[in-house]
Coordinates of C-alpha atoms in Angstrom, one line a residue:
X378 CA 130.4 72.7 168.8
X379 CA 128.3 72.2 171.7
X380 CA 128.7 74.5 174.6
X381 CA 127.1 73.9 178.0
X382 CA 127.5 74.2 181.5
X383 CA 128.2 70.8 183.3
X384 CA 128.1 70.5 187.0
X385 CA 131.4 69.2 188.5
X386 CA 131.8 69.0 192.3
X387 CA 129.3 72.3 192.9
X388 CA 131.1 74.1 190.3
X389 CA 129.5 75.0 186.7
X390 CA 132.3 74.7 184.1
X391 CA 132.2 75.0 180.0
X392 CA 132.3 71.7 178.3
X393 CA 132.8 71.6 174.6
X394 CA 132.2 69.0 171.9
X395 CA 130.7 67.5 168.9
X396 CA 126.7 67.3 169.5
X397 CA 125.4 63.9 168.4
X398 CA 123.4 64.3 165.1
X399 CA 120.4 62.2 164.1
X400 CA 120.2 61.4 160.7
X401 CA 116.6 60.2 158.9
X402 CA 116.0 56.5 158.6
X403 CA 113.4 55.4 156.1
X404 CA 109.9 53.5 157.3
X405 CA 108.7 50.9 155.7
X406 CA 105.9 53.6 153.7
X407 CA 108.6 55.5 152.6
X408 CA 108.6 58.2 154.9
X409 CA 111.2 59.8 157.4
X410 CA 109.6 59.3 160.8
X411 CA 109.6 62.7 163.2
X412 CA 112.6 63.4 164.3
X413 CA 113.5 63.7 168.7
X414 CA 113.0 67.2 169.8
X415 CA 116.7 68.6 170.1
X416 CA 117.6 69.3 173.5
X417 CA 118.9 72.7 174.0
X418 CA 122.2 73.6 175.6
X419 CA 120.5 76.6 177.5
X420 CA 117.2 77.0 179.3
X421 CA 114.8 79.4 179.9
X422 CA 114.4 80.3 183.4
X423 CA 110.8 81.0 184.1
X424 CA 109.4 81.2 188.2
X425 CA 112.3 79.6 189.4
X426 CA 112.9 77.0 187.5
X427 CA 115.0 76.4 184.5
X428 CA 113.0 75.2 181.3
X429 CA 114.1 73.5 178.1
X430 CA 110.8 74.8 176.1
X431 CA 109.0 73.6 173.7
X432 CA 111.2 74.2 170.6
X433 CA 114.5 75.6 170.0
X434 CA 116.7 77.7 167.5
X435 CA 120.2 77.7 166.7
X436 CA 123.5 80.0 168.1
X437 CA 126.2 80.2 165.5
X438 CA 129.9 81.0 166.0
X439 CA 131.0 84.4 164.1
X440 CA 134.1 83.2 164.0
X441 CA 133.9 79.9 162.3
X442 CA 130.1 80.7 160.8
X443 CA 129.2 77.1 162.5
X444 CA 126.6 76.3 164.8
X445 CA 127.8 77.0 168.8
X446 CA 124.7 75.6 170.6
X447 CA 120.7 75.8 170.4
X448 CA 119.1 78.2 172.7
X449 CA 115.2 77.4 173.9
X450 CA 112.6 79.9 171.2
X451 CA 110.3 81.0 174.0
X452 CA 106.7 81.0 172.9
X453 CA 104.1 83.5 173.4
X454 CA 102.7 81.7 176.3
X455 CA 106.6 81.3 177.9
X456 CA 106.4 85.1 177.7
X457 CA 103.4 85.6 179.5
X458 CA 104.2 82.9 182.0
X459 CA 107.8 85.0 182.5
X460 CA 105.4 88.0 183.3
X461 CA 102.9 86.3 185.3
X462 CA 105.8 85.0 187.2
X463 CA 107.3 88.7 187.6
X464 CA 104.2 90.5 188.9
X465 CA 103.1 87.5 191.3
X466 CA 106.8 87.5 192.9
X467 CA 106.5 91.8 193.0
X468 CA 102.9 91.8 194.2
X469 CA 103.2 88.8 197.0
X470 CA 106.0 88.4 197.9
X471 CA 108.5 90.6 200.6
X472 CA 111.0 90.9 197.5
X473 CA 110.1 94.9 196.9
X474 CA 111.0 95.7 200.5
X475 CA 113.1 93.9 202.1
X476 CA 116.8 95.8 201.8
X477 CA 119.0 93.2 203.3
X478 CA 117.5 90.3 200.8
X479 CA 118.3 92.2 198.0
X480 CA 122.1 93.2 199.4
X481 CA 122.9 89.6 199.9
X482 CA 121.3 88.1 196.9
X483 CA 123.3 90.8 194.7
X484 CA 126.4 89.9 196.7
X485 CA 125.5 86.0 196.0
X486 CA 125.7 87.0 192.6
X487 CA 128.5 88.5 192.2
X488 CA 130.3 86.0 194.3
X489 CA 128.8 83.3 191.5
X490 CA 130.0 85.5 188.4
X491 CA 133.2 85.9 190.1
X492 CA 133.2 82.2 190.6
X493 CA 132.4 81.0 186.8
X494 CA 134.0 84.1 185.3
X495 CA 136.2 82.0 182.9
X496 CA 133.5 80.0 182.0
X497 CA 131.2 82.5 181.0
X498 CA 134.4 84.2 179.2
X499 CA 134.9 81.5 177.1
X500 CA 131.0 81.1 175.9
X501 CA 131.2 85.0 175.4
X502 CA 134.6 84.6 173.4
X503 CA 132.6 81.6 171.4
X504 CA 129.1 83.2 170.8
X505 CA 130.1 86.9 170.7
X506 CA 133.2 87.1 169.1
X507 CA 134.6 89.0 171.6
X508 CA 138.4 88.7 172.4
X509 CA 139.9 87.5 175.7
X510 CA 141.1 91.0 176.6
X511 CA 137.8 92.7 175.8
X512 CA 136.3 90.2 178.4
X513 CA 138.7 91.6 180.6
X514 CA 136.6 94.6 180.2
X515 CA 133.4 95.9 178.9
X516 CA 132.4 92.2 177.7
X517 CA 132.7 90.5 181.6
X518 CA 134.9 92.2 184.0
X519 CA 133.7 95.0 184.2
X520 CA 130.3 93.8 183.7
X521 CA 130.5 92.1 187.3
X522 CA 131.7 94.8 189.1
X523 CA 128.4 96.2 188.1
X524 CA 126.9 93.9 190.7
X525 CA 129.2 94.5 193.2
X526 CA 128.6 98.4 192.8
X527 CA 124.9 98.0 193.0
X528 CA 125.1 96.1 196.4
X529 CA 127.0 98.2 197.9
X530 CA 125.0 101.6 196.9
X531 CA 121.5 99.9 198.3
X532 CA 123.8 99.7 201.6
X533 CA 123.9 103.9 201.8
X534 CA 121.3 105.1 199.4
X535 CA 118.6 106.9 200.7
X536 CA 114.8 105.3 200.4
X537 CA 113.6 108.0 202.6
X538 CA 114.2 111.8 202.3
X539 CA 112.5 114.4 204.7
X540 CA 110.6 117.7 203.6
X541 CA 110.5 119.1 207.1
X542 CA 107.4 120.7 208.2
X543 CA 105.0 123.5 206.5
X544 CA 102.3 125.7 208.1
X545 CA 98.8 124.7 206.5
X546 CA 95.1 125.8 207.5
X547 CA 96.4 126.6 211.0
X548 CA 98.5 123.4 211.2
X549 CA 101.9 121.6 211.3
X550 CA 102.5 119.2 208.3
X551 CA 105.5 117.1 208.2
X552 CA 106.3 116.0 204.7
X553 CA 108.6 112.8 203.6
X554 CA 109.6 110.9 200.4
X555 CA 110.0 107.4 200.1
X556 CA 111.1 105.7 197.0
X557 CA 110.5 102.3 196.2
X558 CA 110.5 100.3 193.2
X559 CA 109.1 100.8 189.8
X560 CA 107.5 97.2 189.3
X561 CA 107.6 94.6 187.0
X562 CA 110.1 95.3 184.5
X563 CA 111.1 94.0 180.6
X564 CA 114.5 94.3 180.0
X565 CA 115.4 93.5 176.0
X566 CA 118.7 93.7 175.0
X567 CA 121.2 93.9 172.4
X568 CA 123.6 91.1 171.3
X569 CA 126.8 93.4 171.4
X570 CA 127.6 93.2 174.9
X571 CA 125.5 90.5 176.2
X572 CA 126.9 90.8 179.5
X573 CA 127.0 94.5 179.8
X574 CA 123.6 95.2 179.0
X575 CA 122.3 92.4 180.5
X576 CA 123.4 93.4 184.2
X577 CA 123.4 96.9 183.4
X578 CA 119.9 96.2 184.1
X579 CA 119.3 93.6 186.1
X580 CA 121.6 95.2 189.1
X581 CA 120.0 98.8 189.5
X582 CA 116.5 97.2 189.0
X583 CA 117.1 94.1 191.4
X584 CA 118.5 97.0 194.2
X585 CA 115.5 99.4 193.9
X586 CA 113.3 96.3 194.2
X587 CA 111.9 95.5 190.6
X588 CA 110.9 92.2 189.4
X589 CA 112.5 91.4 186.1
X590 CA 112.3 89.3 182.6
X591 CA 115.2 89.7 180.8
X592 CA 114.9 89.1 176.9
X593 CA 117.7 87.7 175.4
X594 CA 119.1 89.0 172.1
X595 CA 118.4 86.4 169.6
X596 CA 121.6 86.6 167.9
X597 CA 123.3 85.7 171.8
X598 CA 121.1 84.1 173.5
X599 CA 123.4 81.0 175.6
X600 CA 125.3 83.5 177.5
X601 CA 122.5 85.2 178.5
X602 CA 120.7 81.9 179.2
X603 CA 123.7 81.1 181.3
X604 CA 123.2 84.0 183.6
X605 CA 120.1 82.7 184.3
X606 CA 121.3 79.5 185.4
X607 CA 123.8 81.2 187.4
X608 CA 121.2 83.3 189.1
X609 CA 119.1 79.6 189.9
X610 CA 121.5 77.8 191.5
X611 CA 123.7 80.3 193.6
X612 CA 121.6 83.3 194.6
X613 CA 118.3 83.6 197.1
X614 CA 116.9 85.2 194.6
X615 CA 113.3 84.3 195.3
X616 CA 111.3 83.0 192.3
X617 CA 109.7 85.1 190.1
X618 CA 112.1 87.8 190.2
X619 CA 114.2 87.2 187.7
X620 CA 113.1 85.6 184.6
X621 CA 115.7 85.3 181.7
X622 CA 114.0 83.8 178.2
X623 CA 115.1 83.7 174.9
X624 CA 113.5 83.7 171.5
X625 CA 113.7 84.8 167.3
X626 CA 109.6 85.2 167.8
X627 CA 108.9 89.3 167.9
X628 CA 105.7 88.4 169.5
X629 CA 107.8 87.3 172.4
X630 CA 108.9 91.3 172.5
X631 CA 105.2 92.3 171.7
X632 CA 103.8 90.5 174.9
X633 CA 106.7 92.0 177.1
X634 CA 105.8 95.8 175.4
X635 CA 101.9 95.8 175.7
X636 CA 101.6 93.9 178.5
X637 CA 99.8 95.5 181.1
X638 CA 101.3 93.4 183.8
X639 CA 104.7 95.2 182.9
X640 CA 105.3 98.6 184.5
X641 CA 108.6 99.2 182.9
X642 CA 110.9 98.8 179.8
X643 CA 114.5 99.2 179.6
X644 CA 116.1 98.4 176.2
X645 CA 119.0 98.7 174.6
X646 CA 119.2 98.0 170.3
X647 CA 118.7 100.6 167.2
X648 CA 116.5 103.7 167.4
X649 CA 114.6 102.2 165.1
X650 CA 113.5 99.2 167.2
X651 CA 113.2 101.9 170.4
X652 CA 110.1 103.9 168.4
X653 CA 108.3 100.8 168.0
X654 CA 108.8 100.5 172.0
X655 CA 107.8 103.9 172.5
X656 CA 104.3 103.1 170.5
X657 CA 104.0 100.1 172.0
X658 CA 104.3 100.8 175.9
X659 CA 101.8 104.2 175.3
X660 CA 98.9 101.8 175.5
X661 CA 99.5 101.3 178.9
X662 CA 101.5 104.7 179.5
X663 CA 105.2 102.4 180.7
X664 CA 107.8 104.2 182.0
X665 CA 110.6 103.3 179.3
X666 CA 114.1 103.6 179.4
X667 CA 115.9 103.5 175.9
X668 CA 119.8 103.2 175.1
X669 CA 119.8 103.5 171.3
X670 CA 121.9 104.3 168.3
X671 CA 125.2 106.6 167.8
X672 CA 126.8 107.9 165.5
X673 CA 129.5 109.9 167.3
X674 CA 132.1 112.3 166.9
X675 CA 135.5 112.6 167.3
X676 CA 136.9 116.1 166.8
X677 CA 140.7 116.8 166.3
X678 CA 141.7 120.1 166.9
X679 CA 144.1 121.8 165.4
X680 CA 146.7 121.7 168.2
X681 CA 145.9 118.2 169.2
X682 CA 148.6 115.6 169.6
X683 CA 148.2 113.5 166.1
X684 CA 149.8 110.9 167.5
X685 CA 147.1 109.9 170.2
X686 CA 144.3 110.9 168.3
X687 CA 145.1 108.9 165.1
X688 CA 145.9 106.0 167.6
X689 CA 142.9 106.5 169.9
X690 CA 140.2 106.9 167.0
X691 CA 141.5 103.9 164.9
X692 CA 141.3 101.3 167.5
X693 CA 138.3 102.4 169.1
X694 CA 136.7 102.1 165.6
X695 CA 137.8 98.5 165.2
X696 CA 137.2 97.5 168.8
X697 CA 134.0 94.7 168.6
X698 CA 134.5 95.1 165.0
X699 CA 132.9 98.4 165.6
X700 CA 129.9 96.9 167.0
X701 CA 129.2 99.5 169.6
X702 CA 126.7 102.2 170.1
X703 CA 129.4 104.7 171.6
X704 CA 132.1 104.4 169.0
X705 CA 133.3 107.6 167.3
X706 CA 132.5 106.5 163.5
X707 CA 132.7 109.8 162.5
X708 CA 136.4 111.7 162.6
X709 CA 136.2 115.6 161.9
X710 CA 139.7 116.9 161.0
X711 CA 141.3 120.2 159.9
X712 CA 141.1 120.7 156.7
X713 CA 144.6 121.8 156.5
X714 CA 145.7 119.0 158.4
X715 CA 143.5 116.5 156.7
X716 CA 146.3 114.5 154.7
X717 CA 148.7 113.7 157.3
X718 CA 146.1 112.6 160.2
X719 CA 144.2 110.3 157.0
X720 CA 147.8 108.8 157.1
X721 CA 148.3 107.9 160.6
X722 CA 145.1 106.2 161.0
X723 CA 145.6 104.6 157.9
X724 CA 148.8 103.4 159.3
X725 CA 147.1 102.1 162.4
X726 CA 144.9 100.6 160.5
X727 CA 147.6 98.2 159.3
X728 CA 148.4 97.2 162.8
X729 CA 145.3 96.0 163.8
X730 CA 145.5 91.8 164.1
X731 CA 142.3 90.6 163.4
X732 CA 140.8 86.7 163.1
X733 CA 140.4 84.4 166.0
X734 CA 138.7 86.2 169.1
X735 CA 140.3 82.7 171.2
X736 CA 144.0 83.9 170.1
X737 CA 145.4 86.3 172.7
X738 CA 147.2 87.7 170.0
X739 CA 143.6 89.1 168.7
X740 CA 142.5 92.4 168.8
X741 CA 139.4 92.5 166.7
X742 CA 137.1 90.0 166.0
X743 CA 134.1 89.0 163.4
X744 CA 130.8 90.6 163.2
X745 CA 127.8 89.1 164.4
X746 CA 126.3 87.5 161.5
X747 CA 126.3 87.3 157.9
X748 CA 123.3 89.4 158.1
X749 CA 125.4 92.5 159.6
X750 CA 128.7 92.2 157.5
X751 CA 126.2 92.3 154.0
X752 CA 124.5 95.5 155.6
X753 CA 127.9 97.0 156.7
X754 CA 129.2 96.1 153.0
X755 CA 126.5 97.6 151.5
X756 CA 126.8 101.1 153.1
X757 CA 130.5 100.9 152.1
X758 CA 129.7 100.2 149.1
X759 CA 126.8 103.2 148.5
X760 CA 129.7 105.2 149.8
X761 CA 131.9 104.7 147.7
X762 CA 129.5 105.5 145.1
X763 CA 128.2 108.7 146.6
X764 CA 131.8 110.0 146.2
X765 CA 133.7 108.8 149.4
X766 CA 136.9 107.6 148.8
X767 CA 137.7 103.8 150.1
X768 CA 141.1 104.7 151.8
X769 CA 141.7 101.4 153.1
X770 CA 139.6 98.0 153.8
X771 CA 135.8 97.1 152.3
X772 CA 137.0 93.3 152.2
X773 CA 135.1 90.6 153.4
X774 CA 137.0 88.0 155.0
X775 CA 136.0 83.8 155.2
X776 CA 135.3 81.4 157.3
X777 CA 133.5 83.7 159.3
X778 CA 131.9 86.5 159.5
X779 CA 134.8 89.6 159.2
X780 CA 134.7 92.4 157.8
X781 CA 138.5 94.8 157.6
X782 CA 138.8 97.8 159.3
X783 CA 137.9 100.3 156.5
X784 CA 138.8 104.1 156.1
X785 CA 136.7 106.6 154.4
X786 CA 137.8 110.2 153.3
X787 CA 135.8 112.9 151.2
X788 CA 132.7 111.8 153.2
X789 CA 130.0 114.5 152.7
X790 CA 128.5 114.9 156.1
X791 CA 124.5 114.8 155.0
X792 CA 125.4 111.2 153.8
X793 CA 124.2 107.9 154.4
X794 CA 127.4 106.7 156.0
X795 CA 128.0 109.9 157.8
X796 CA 124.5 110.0 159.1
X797 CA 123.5 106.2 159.7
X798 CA 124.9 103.9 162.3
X799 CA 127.0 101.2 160.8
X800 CA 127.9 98.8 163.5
X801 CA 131.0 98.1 161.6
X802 CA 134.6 98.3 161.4
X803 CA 134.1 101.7 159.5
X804 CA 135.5 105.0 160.0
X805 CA 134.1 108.7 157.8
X806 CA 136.2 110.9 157.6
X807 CA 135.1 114.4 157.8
X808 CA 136.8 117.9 156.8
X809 CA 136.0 121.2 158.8
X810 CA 137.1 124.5 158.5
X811 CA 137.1 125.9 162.0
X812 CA 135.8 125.1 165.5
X813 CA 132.3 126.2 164.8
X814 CA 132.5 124.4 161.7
X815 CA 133.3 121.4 163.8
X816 CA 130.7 121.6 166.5
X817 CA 128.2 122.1 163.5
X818 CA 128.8 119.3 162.3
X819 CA 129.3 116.6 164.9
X820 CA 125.7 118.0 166.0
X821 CA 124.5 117.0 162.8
X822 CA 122.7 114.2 163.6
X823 CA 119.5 112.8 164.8
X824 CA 121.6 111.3 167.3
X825 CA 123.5 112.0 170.6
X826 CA 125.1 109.6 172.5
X827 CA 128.7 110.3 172.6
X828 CA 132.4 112.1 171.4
X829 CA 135.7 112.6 171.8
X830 CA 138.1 116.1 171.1
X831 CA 141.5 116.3 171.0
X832 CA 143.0 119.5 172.0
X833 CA 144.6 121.6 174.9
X834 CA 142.5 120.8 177.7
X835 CA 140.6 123.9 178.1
X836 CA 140.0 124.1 174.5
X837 CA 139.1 121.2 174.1
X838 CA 136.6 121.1 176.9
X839 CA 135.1 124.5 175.6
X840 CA 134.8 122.5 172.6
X841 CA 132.7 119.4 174.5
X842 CA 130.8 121.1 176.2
X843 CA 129.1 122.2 172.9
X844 CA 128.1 118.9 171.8
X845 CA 124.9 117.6 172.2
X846 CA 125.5 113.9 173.5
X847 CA 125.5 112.3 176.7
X848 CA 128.9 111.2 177.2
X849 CA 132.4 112.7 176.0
X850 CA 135.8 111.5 176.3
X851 CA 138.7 114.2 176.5
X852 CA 142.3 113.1 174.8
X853 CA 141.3 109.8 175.7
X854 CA 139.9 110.2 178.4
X855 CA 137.4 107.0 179.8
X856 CA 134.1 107.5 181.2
X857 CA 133.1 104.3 181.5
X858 CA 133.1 103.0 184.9
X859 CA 130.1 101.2 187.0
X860 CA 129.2 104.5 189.0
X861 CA 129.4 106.7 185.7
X862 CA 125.9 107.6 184.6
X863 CA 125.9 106.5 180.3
X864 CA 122.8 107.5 178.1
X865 CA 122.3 110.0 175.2
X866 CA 120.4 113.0 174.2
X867 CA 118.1 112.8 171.4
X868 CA 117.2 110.2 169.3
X869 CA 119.7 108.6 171.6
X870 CA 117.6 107.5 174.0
X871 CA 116.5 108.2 177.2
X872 CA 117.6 107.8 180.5
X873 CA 120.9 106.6 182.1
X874 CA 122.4 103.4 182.6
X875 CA 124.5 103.0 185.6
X876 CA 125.6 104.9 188.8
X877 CA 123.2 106.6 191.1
X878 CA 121.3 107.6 188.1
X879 CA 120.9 104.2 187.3
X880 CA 119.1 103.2 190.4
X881 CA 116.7 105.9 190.0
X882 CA 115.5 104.4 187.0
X883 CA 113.9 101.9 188.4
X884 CA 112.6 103.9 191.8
X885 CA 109.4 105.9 191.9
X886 CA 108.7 108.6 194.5
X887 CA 105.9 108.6 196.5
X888 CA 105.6 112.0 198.7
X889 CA 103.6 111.5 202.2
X890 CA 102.2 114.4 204.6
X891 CA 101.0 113.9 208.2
X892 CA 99.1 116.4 210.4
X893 CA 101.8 117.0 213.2
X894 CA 99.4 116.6 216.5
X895 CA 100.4 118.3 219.8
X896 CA 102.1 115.7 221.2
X897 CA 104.5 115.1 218.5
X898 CA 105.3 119.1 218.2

């Protein structure tokens, strides 16, 4: 299939359908003759305007394991254009300053997301394998309010805080803050939740002022693209500012991390990709933001409902496919209650319709590639051998790429699968002995970015509040709203992605002093 945007009386709608193919004739000497450049169904957007490059790549559907649409491959020198573009529009133009530029341009925004949301909800069902009701959340929907939050923060938040006055060498000093934006920033993301991460980071660093070029993951890269397009042709937002590019090249990444044009990174992917960034933006000493890798927790207590907690840990686990960074892939039990809650997430399990992320009727869809279901397989499979017991799932299932929801019990907690992210549809199960028991071993982990208990409520906070991880979810309890600060503790990351704390990411303080003469006494 071919998905692109098609402009139909000032509206930007999906159009799908068979892309022409060009098969080789044969010349006279025997040879094919070079074949037209394929136009992609995405551009790069690069200074303002929207580029088809110089080569392209290919988008596959998860579900079908067919190719969606080609995305441009940026090139080295697309990337450093994308920068120069960036810190010309930061350094010259009135961008960085000017409040009520960036207010409206964010509400133009979120007025064109609004606008196009089914559109871009039907290339993220297509190119994600998300389902229609996730893009009624975390995929898009709540994605846009993101926007809408940002705006209206910049309209209160405080650029300017006063220190009052201090007595020094025989003087009056007043003393002020002002914060103002961070610079030119590299945004890389992850092809989970395009959308999410995506303006997750574009809207706190397009309201403190930043100039941005946002890297598309190359697993996703045409609904990323199509943000980009969107931000061209309904917003004010000046060019320069926001450049979105795409590419399978790492050097593309390597000239956004050592650059020394860029001031910032903000990335979201594996831990193991966020060292590299680390090492990389210490040439030039970047500020860097990192969202990276999980491997949370859930903790049933022993006076938990096992009802909600069998019912809330199962489906979590199997929403994306498990293809999220927060999910709870490990699920600590009581020993003495082990058997029966092993049953009722078995059970739920069962329930769990999986297949087509277009059918309504779908709750979770493929993973991402080939790639990822062999790697998730694999760790099943090393489980299994370590000792873990395969409860339920460790199928593949074709066309596609899916993988079943998959139970593991007698996982021994120093183990590969109870230590290593998955990124699958895979739940370890974990015995314990007693709350400290528990709380030892959910903090075993290089990681720490978030959990769930089950319990009376005061227990059960006592019991959170022991973790080490940024974020924790209470008998169900959801965290995740546009205002709600998200980032982990150790290996983790650093930083925090939305709410106030989000904006300040992308501000730095500058601290001014003035001798306070008589007349202004």
């Amino acid at each position: 299939m071919n998905v692109g945007f098609a402009a139909q009386e000032n509206e930007i709608s999906i159009t799908l359908g068979g892309m022409m193919q060009h098969s080789p004739t044969v010349t006279g000497d025997g040879q094919a003759p070079a074949q037209p450049r394929r136009r992609p169904d995405r551009r790069l957007l690069i200074d303002g305007r929207l580029h088809d490059g110089s080569r392209t790549f290919p988008s596959l559907n998860p579900a079908t394991g067919a190719v969606l649409g080609h995305a441009p491959d940026a090139t080295v020198d697309d990337a450093r254009a994308a920068v120069a573009a960036a810190r010309r529009a930061f350094d010259e133009t009135a961008w960085s300053t000017d409040v009520a530029l960036r207010i409206r341009c964010l509400e133009q925004l979120y007025d064109a997301l609004r606008a196009h949301r089914d559109e871009l909800a039907r290339l993220t069902i297509a190119e994600v394998g998300a389902t229609e009701a996730l893009c009624q959340g975390a995929q898009l929907d709540q994605p846009i309010e993101i926007v809408r939050y940002y705006a209206d923060l910049l309209k209160t938040y405080p650029l300017r805080e006063d220190l009052g006055l201090i007595e020094s060498r025989g003087a009056q000093h007043r003393r002020w803050v002002e914060k103002e934006a961070a610079g030119v920033v590299a945004a890389i993301i992850a092809y989970n939740y395009p959308n999410q991460l995506a303006l997750a980071k574009l809207g706190p660093a397009l309201a403190a002022g930043c100039t941005v070029v946002l890297k598309a993951a190359p697993d996703t890269p045409l609904v990323t693209l199509a943000l980009g397009e969107l931000i061209n042709e309904h917003t004010d937002i000046p060019p320069g500012v926001v450049n979105v590019i795409s590419g399978a090249d790492p050097e593309v990444g390597e000239v956004l991390t050592r650059s020394p044009d860029v001031d910032m990174i903000t990335f979201t992917g594996s831990t193991a990709t966020g060292r590299r960034i680390m090492a990389a933006a210490s040439d030039t000493v970047k500020r860097v933001f990192l969202e990276l890798g999980g491997k949370s927790a859930a903790i049933v207590l022993d006076d938990a409902d096992f009802d909600t907690a069998a019912l809330f840990t199962a489906f979590s686990m199997v929403t994306h496919a498990g293809q999220g960074c927060a999910l709870t892939s490990r699920l600590l039990v009581p020993r003495r209650h082990h058997d029966e809650i092993v049953e009722r997430v078995r059970n739920n399990f069962g329930l769990v319709r999986y297949g087509d992320p277009a059918d309504p009727k779908t709750y979770m869809g493929p993973l991402i590639s080939e790639r990822q279901r062999d790697k998730v397989d694999g760790m099943v499979k090393r489980a299994v051998a370590a000792g873990a017991t395969l409860v339920t799932g460790g199928q593949k299932v074709d066309p596609g790429f899916f993988y079943t929801p998959t139970l593991l019990t007698d996982v021994d907690p120093d183990s590969e699968i109870a230590q290593e992210e998955v990124f699958g549809p895979v739940l370890a199960v974990i015995a314990y002995t007693d709350d400290d028991d528990a709380v030892r071993i959910a903090n075993n982990s290089i990681y720490g970015l978030s959990g769930a208990v089950f319990g009376s409520e005061d227990r059960a906070v006592a019991v959170a509040r022991r973790i080490r991880t940024g974020t924790m979810s209470i008998n169900g309890g959801n965290y995740f709203s546009p205002d709600s600060p998200f980032g982990g503790y150790k290996q983790s990351g650093i930083g925090r992605e939305m709410g106030t704390a989000g904006l300040e990411e992308f501000l730095e303080r500058k601290t001014f002093a003035t001798v306070v003469t008589g007349a202004q006494a």
